[in-house]
Short mmCIF file of C-alpha atoms and ligand atoms in Angstrom, two decimals:
data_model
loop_
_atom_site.label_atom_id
_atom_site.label_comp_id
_atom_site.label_asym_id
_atom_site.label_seq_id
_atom_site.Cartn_x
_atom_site.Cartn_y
_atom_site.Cartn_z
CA UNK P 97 16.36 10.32 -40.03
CA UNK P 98 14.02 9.00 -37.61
CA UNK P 99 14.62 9.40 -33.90
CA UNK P 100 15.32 7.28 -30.88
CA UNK P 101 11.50 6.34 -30.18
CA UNK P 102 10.73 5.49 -26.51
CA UNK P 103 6.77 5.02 -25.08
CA UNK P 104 7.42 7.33 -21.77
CA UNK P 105 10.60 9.55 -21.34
CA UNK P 106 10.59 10.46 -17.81
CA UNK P 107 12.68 13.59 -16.65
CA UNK P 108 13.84 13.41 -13.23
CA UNK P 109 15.20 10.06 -11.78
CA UNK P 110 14.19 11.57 -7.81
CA UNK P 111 11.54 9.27 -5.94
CA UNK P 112 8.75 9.64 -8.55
CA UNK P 113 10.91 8.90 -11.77
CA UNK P 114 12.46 6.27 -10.59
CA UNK P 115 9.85 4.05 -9.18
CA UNK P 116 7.76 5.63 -12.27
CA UNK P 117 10.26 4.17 -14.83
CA UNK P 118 10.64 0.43 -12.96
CA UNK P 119 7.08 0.14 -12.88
CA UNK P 120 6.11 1.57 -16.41
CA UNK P 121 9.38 -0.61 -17.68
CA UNK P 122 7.90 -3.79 -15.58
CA UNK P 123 4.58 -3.45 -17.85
CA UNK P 124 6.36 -3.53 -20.97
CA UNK P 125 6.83 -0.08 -21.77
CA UNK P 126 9.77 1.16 -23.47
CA UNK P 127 11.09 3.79 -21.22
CA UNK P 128 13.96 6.33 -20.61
CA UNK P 129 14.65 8.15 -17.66
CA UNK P 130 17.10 11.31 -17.77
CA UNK P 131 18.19 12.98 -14.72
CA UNK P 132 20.85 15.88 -14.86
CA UNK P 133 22.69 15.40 -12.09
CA UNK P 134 25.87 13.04 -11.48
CA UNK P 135 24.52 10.84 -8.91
CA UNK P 136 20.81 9.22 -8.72
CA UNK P 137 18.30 10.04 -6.49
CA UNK P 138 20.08 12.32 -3.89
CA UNK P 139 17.19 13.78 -1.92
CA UNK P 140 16.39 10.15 -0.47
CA UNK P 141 20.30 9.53 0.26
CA UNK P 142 19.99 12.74 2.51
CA UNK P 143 16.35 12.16 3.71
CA UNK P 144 14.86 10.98 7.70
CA UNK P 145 18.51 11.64 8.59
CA UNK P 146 20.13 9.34 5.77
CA UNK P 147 17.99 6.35 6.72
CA UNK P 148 14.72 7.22 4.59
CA UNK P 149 11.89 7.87 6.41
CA UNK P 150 10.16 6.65 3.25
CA UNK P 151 6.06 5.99 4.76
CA UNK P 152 4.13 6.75 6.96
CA UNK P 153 1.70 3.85 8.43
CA UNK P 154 -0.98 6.88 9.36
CA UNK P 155 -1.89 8.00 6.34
CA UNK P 156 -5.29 8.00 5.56
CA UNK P 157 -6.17 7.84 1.91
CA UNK P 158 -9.40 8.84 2.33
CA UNK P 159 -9.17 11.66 4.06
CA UNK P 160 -5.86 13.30 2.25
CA UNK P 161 -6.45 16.96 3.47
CA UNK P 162 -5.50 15.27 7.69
CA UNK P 163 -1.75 15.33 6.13
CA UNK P 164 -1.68 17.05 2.55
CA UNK P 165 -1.60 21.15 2.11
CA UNK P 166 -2.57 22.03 -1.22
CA UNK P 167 -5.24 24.04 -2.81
CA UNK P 168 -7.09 20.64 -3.01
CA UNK P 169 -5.80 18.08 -0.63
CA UNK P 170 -8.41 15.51 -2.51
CA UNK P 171 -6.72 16.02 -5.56
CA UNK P 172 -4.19 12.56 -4.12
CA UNK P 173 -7.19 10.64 -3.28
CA UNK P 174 -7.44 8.49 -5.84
CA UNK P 175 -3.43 7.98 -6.33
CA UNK P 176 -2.98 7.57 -2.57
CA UNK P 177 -5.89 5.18 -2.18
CA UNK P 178 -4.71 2.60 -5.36
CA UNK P 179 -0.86 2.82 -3.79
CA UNK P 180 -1.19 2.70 -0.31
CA UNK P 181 1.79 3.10 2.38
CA UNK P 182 1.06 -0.89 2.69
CA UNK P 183 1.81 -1.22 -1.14
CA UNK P 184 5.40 0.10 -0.53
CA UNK P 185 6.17 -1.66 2.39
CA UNK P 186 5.19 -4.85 0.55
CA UNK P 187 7.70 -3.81 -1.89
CA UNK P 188 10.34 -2.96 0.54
CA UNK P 189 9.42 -6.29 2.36
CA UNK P 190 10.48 -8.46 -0.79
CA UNK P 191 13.71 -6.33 -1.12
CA UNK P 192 14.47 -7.71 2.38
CA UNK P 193 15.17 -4.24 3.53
CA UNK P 194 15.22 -4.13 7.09
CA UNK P 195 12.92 -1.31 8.95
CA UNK P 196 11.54 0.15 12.10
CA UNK P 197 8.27 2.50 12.87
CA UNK P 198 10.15 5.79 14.88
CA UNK P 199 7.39 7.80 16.02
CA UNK P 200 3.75 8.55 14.92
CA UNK P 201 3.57 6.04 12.46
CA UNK P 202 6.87 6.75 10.30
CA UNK P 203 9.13 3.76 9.26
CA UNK P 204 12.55 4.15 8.39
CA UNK P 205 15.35 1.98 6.73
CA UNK P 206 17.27 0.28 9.73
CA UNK P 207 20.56 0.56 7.66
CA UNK P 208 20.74 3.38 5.11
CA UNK P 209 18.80 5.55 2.67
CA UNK P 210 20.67 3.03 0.23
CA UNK P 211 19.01 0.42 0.45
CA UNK P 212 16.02 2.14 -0.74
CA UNK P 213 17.99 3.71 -3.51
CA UNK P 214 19.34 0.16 -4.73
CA UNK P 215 15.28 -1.21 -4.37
CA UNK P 216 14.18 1.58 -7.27
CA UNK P 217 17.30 0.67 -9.35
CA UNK P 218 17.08 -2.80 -8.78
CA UNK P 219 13.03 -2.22 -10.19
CA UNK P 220 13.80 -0.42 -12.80
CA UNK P 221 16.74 -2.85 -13.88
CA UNK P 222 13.37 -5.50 -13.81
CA UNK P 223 11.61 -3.17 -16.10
CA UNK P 224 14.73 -2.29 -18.42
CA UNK P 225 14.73 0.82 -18.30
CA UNK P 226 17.32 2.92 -19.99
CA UNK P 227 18.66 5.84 -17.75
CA UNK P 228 21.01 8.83 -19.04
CA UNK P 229 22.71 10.08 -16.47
CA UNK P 230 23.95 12.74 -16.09
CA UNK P 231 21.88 14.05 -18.91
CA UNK P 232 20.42 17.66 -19.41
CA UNK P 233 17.41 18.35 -21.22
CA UNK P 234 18.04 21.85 -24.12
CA UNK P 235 14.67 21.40 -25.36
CA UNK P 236 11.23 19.94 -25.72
CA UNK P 237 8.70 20.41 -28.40
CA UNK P 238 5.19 18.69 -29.09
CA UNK P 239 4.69 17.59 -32.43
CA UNK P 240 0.77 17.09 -32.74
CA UNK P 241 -0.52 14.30 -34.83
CA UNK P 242 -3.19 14.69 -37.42
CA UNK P 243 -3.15 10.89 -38.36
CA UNK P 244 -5.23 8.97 -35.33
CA UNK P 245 -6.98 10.52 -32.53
CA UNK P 246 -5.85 7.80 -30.03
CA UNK P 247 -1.90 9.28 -30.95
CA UNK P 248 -2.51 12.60 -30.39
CA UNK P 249 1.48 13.37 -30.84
CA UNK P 250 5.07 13.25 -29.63
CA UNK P 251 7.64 14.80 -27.61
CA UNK P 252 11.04 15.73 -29.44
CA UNK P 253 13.36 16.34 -26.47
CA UNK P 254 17.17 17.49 -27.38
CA UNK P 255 19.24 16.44 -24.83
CA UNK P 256 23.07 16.50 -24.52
CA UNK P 257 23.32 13.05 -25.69
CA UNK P 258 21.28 13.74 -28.78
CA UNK P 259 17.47 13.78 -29.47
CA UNK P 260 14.95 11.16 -28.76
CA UNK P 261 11.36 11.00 -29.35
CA UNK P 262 8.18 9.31 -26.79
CA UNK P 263 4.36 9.29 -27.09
CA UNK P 264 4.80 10.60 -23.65
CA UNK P 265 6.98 12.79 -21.19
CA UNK P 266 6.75 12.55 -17.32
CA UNK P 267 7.83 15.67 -15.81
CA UNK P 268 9.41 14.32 -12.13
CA UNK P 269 11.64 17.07 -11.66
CA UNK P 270 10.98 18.04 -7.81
CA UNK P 271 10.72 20.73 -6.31
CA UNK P 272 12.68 24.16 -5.36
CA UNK P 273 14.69 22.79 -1.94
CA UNK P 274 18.25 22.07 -1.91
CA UNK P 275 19.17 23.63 -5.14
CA UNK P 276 23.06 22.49 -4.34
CA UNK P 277 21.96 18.70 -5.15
CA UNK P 278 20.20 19.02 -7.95
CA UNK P 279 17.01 20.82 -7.79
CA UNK P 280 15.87 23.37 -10.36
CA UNK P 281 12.47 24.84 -11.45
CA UNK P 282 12.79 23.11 -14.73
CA UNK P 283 9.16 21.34 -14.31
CA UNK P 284 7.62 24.64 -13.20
CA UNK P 285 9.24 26.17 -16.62
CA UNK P 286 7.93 23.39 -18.92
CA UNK P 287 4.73 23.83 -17.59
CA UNK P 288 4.80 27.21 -17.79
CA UNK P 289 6.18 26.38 -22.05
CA UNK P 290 2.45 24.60 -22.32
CA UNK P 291 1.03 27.13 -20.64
CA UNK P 292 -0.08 25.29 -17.56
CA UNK P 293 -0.98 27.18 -14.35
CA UNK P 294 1.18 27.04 -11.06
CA UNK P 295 0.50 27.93 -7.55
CA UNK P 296 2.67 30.41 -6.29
CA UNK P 297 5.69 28.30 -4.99
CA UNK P 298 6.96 28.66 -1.14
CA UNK P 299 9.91 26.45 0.90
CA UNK P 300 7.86 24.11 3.31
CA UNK P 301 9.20 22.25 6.20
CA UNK P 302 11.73 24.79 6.62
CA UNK P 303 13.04 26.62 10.17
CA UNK P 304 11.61 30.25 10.43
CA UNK P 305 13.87 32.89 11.43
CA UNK P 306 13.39 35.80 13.74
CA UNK P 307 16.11 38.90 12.81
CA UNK P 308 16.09 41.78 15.35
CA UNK P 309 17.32 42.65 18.56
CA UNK P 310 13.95 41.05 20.14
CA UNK P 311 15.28 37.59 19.35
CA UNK P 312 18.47 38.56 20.81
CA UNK P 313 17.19 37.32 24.61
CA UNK P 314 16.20 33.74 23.05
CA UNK P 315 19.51 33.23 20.31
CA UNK P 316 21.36 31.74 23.66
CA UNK P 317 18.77 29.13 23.86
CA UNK P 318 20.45 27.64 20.66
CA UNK P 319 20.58 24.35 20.46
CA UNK P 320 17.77 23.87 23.53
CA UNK P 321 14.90 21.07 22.44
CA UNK P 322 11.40 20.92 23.92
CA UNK P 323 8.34 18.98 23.55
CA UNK P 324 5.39 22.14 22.72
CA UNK P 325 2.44 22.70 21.16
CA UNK P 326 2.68 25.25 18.29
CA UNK P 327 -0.29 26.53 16.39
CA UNK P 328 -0.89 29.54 13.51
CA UNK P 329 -3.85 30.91 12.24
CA UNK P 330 -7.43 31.53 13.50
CA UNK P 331 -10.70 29.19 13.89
CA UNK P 332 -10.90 27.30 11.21
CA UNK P 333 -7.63 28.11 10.07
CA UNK P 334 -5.82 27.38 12.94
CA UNK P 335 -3.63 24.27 12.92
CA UNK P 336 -1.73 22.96 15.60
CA UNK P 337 1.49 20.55 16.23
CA UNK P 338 2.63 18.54 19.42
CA UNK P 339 5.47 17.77 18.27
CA UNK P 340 9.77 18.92 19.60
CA UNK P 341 10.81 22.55 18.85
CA UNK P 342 14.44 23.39 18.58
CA UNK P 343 16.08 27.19 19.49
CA UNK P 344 18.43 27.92 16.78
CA UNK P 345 20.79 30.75 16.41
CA UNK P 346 18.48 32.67 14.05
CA UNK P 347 15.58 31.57 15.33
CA UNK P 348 13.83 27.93 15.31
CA UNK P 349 13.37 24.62 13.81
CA UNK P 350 12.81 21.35 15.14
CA UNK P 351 9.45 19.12 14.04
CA UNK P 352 6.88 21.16 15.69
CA UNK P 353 8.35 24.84 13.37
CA UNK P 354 9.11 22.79 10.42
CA UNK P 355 5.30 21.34 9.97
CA UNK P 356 3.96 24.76 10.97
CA UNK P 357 6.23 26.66 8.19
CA UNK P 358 3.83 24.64 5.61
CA UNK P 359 0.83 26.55 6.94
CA UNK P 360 2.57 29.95 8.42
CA UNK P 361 1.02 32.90 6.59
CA UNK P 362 4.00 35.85 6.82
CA UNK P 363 3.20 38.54 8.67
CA UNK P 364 1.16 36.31 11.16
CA UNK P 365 2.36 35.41 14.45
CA UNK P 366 2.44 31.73 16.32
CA UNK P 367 1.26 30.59 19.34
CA UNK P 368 3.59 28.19 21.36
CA UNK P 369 2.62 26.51 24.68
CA UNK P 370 6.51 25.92 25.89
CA UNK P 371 4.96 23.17 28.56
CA UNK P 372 1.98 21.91 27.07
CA UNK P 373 1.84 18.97 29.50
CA UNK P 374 2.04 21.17 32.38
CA UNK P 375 -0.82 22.94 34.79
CA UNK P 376 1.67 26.36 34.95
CA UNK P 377 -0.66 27.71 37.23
CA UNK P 378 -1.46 25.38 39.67
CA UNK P 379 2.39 24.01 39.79
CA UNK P 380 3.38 27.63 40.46
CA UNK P 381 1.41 28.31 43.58
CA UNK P 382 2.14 24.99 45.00
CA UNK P 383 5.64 25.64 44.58
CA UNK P 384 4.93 29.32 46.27
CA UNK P 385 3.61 27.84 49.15
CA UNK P 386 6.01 25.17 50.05
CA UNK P 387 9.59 26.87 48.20
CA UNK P 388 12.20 29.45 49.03
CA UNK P 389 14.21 28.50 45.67
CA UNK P 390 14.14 31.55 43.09
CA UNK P 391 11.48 31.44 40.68
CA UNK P 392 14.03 30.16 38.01
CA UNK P 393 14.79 27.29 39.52
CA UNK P 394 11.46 26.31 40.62
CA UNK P 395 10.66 26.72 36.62
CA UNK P 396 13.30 24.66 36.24
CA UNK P 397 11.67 21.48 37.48
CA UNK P 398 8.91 22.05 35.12
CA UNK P 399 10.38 23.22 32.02
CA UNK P 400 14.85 22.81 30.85
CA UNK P 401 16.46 24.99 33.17
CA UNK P 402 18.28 26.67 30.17
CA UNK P 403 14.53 28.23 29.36
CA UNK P 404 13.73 28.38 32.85
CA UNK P 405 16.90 31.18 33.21
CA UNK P 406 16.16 32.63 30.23
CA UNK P 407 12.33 33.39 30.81
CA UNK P 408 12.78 34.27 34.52
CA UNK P 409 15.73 36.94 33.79
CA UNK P 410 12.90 38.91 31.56
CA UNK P 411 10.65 40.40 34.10
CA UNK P 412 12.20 42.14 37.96
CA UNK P 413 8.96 40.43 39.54
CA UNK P 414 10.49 36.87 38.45
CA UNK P 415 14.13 37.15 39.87
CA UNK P 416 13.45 36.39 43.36
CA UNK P 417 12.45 33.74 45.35
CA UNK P 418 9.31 32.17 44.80
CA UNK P 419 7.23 32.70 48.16
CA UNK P 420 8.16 36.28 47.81
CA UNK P 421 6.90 36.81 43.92
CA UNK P 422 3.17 37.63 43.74
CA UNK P 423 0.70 35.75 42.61
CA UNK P 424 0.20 38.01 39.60
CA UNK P 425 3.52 38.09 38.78
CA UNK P 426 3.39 34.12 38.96
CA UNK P 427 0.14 33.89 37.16
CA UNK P 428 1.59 36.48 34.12
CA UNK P 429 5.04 34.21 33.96
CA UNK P 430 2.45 30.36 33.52
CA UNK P 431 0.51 32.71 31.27
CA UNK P 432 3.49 33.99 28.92
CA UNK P 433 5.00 30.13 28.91
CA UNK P 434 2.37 29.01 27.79
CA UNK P 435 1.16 31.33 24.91
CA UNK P 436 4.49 33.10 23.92
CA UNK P 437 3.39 34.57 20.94
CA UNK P 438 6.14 36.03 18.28
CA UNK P 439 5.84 36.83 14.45
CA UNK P 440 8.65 35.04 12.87
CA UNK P 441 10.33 37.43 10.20
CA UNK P 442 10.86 34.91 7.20
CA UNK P 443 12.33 31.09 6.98
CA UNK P 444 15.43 29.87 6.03
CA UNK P 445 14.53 29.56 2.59
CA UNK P 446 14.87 26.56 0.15
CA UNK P 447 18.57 25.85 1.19
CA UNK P 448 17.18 24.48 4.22
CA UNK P 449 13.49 23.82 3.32
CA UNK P 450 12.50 19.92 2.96
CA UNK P 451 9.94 20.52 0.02
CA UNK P 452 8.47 23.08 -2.00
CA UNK P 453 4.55 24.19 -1.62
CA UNK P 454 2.40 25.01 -4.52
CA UNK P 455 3.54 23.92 -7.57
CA UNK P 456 1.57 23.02 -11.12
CA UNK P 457 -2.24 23.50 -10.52
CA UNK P 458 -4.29 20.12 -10.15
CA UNK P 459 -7.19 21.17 -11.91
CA UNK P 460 -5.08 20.88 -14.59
CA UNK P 461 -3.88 17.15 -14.13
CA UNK P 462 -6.38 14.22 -13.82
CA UNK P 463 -6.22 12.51 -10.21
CA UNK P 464 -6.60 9.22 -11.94
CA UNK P 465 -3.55 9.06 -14.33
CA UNK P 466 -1.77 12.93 -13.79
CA UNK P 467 -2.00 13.45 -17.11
CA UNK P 468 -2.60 17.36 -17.99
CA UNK P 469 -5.69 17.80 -19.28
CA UNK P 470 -4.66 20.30 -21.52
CA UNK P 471 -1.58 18.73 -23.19
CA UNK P 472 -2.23 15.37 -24.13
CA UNK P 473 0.58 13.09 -22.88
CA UNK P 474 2.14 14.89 -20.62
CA UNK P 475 2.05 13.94 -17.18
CA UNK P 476 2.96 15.53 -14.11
CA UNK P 477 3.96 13.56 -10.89
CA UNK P 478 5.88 14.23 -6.83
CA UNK P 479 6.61 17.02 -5.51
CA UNK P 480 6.38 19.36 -8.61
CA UNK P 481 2.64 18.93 -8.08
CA UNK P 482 0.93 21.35 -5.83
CA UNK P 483 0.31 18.59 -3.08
CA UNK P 484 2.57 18.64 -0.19
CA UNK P 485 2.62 15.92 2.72
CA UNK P 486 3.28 16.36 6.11
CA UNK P 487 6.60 15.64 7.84
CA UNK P 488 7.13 12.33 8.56
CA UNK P 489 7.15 9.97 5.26
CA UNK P 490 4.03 11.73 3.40
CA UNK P 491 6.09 13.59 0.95
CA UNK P 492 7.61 9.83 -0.35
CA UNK P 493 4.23 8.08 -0.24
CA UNK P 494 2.60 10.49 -2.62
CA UNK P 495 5.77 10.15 -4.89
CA UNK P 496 5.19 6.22 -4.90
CA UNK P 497 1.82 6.64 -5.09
CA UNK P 498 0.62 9.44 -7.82
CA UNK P 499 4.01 7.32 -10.10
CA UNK P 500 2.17 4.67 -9.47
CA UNK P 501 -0.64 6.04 -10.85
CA UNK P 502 0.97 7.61 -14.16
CA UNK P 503 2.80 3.68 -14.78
CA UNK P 504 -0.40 2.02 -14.89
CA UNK P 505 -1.99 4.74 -17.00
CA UNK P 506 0.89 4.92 -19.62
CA UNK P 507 0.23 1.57 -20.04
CA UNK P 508 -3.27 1.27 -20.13
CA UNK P 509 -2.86 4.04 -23.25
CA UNK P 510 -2.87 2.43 -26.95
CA UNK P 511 0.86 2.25 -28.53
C1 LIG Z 255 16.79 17.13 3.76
C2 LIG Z 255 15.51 16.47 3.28
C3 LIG Z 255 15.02 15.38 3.98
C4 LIG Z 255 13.80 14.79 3.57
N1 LIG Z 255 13.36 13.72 4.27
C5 LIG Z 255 12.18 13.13 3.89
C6 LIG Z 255 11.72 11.95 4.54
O1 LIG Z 255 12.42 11.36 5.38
N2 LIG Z 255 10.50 11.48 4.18
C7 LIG Z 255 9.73 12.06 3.18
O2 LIG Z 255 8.63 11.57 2.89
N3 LIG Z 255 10.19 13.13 2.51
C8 LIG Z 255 11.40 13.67 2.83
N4 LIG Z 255 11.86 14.76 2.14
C9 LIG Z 255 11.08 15.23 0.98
C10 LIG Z 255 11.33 14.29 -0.21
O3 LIG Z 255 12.71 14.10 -0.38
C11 LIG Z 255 10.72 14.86 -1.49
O4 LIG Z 255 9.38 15.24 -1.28
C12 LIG Z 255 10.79 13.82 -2.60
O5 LIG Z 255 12.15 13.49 -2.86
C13 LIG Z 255 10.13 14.35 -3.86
O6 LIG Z 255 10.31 13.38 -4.87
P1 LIG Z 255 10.39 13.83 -6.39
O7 LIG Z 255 10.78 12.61 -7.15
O8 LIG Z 255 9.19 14.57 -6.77
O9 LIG Z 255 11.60 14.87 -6.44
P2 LIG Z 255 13.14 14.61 -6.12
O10 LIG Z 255 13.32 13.40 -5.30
O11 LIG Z 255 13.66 15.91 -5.64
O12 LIG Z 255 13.78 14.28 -7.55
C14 LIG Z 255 13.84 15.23 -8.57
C15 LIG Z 255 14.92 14.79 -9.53
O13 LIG Z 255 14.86 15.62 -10.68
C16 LIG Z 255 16.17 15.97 -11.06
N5 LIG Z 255 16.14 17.23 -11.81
C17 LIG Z 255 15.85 18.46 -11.33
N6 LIG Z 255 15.97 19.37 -12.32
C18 LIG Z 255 16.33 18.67 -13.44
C19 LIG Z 255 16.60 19.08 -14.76
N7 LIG Z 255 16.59 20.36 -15.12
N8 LIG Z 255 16.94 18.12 -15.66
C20 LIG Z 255 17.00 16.82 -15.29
N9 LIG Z 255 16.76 16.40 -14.04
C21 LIG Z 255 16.42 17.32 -13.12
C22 LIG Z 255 16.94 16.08 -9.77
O14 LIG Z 255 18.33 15.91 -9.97
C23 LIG Z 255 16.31 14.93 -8.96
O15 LIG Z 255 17.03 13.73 -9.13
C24 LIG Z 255 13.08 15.33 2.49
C25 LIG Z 255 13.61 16.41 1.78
C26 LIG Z 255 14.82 16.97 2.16
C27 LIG Z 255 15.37 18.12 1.37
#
């Protein structure tokens, strides 16, 4: 009995499946997309706060590695540069979906994370695709063809709604973070099945925690934002962030901590300037000269008070009134603010992380199509892929753009 034949069965229906499967489907491909969980496409329902921050308009295709972390940031070149953030907000344009830029170039549905959702249903409706959902995967196998070299094979996938048969099989499965919605390592274990090389995986975008009694002092300042600059590493590894950083109970989050976790090495510490648009020094003497007010609450008009407190109750020298602290005591306290350094003990893991780093090994996967070299037909695409964007709409431009990618080059490949 012959199988259920589709051209492209794509596992995953998350960002990349689903606008894979509308816009394979919308080039006449026969295609099925299975996805495991009950409900479709629940990482963009809870993403940019539930209202999608789903591009960015500063990404620069040619130059991948300014917001990409990878082993080869060029790797997405290709895929970024022939689906472009302007691409997708054509596309959300003709949906009528209302949006706004927020800040450093990232737009975000005016309404809801919906109305993206219903745009990559509504696509793949146009492309009639069939979806099986909820729908888990048991097995795949690779049945290689002797007949033609342009057919190298097929997948035989068993799923729980029976078996079903494609020339090809797009793995869109994610990545590690938020495994209570959905996410599994299932595309890092059928990789793994064709023996395909991964990069050791890691959560990303996630808050980094600091456990023993020298975080105590700071756990009060939960809840406390600040504009900073945060940086990690040395020379020409050192990256930086001006971005908000938020104190936490177990340690801290906020923009700035969550795009330095994708580049934090453990065991290393960070550098944070807590008032980077501040001369410390200067604003301290002239505050010595002309001030009786303690040195907290002279802080306190440079810095939130709640830090000012906090910092000033740390050292005898900084608990009295300014005119009276010494100038070395003044110089050490614009000095600590603004290079605290402190080694966070770990992160909060992939409950909390946004994405996952590493991830199957591009010089496995052609940039053109993200087809594995190795495995004919098989095609790898989003976040299972060892690229990782930057906060702020990356992550969902390189799932638009490398399924973009895979669409046109299933069907560019002979029936
Ligand atoms: C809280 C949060 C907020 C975010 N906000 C943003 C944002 O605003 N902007 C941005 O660019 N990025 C954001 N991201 C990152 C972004 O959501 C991901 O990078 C993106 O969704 C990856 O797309 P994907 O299609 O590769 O994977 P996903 O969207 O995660 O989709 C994977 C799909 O595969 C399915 N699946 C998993 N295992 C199996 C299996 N065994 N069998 C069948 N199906 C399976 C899952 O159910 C899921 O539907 C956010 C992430 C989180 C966690």
């Amino acid at each position: 009995m012959s199988l259920p034949f589709f051209d492209a069965i794509i596992i995953g229906a998350g960002a990349a499946g689903l606008f894979c499967a509308g816009q394979a489907g919308q080039r006449d491909l026969k295609v099925l997309l299975i996805d495991h969980a009950d409900k479709v496409a629940e990482k963009i329902r809870i993403s940019g706060g539930g209202r999608c921050n789903f591009t960015n308009r500063d990404l620069d295709p040619a130059a991948p590695h300014k917001h990409f972390v990878g082993q080869n940031p060029q790797f997405c070149r290709s895929a970024l540069s022939r689906y472009t953030p302007a691409d997708f907000i054509a596309l959300v344009q003709k949906h009528g979906i209302p949006f706004h830029e927020k800040h450093k170039g990232q737009l975000f549905a005016d309404r809801s994370a919906e109305d993206i959702i219903a745009m990559l249903l509504a696509e793949c409706e146009a492309g009639g695709v069939t979806r099986w959902q909820p729908c888990s995967v048991k097995k795949i196998d690779f049945l290689a063809s002797s007949a033609s070299e342009s057919c190298p094979g097929s997948y035989q996938i068993d799923t729980d709604r029976g078996p079903v048969s494609a020339g090809a099989l797009v793995i869109a499965t994610g990545g590690l973070s938020i495994p209570k919605i959905g996410a599994t390592d299932f595309g890092y274990r059928l990789a793994q099945q064709f023996s395909i090389p991964l990069i050791e995986r890691k959560p990303g975008l996630v808050p980094l925690t600091f456990d023993g009694a020298g975080w105590a002092p700071y756990a009060q300042l939960a809840g406390l934002a600040l504009p900073v600059q945060i940086s990690t590493g040395a020379k020409k590894t050192r990256m930086a962030f001006d971005e908000d950083l938020l104190f936490t109970h177990r340690g801290l989050s906020g923009p700035a901590v969550l795009q330095i976790s994708s580049y934090w090495q453990e065991g290393t510490p960070l550098a944070i300037n807590l008032a980077p648009t501040v001369d410390l020094p200067a604003a301290l003497s002239q505050g010595k000269a002309r001030s009786r007010k303690l040195v907290a609450n002279e802080l306190a008009t440079l810095v939130p008070s709640r830090l000012a407190d906090a910092w000033a109750s740390r050292e005898a020298d900084w608990q009295r009134p300014i005119n009276e602290a010494s100038d070395k005591a003044l110089a050490r306290l614009a000095e600590q603010l603004a290079r605290w350094e402190l080694t966070p003990t770990g992160t909060e893991g992939y409950k909390k992380a946004e994405v996952t780093l590493g991830g199957v090994d591009t010089r496995v996967l052609s940039q053109q199509t993200m087809e594995c070299k190795t495995q004919p037909g098989l095609y790898f695409i989003g976040e299972v892929v060892d690229v990782t964007g930057w906060l702020g709409g990356y992550n969902f431009q390189w799932a638009w753009a490398s399924a973009h990618a895979c669409a046109q080059a299933l069907a560019a490949t002979p029936p």
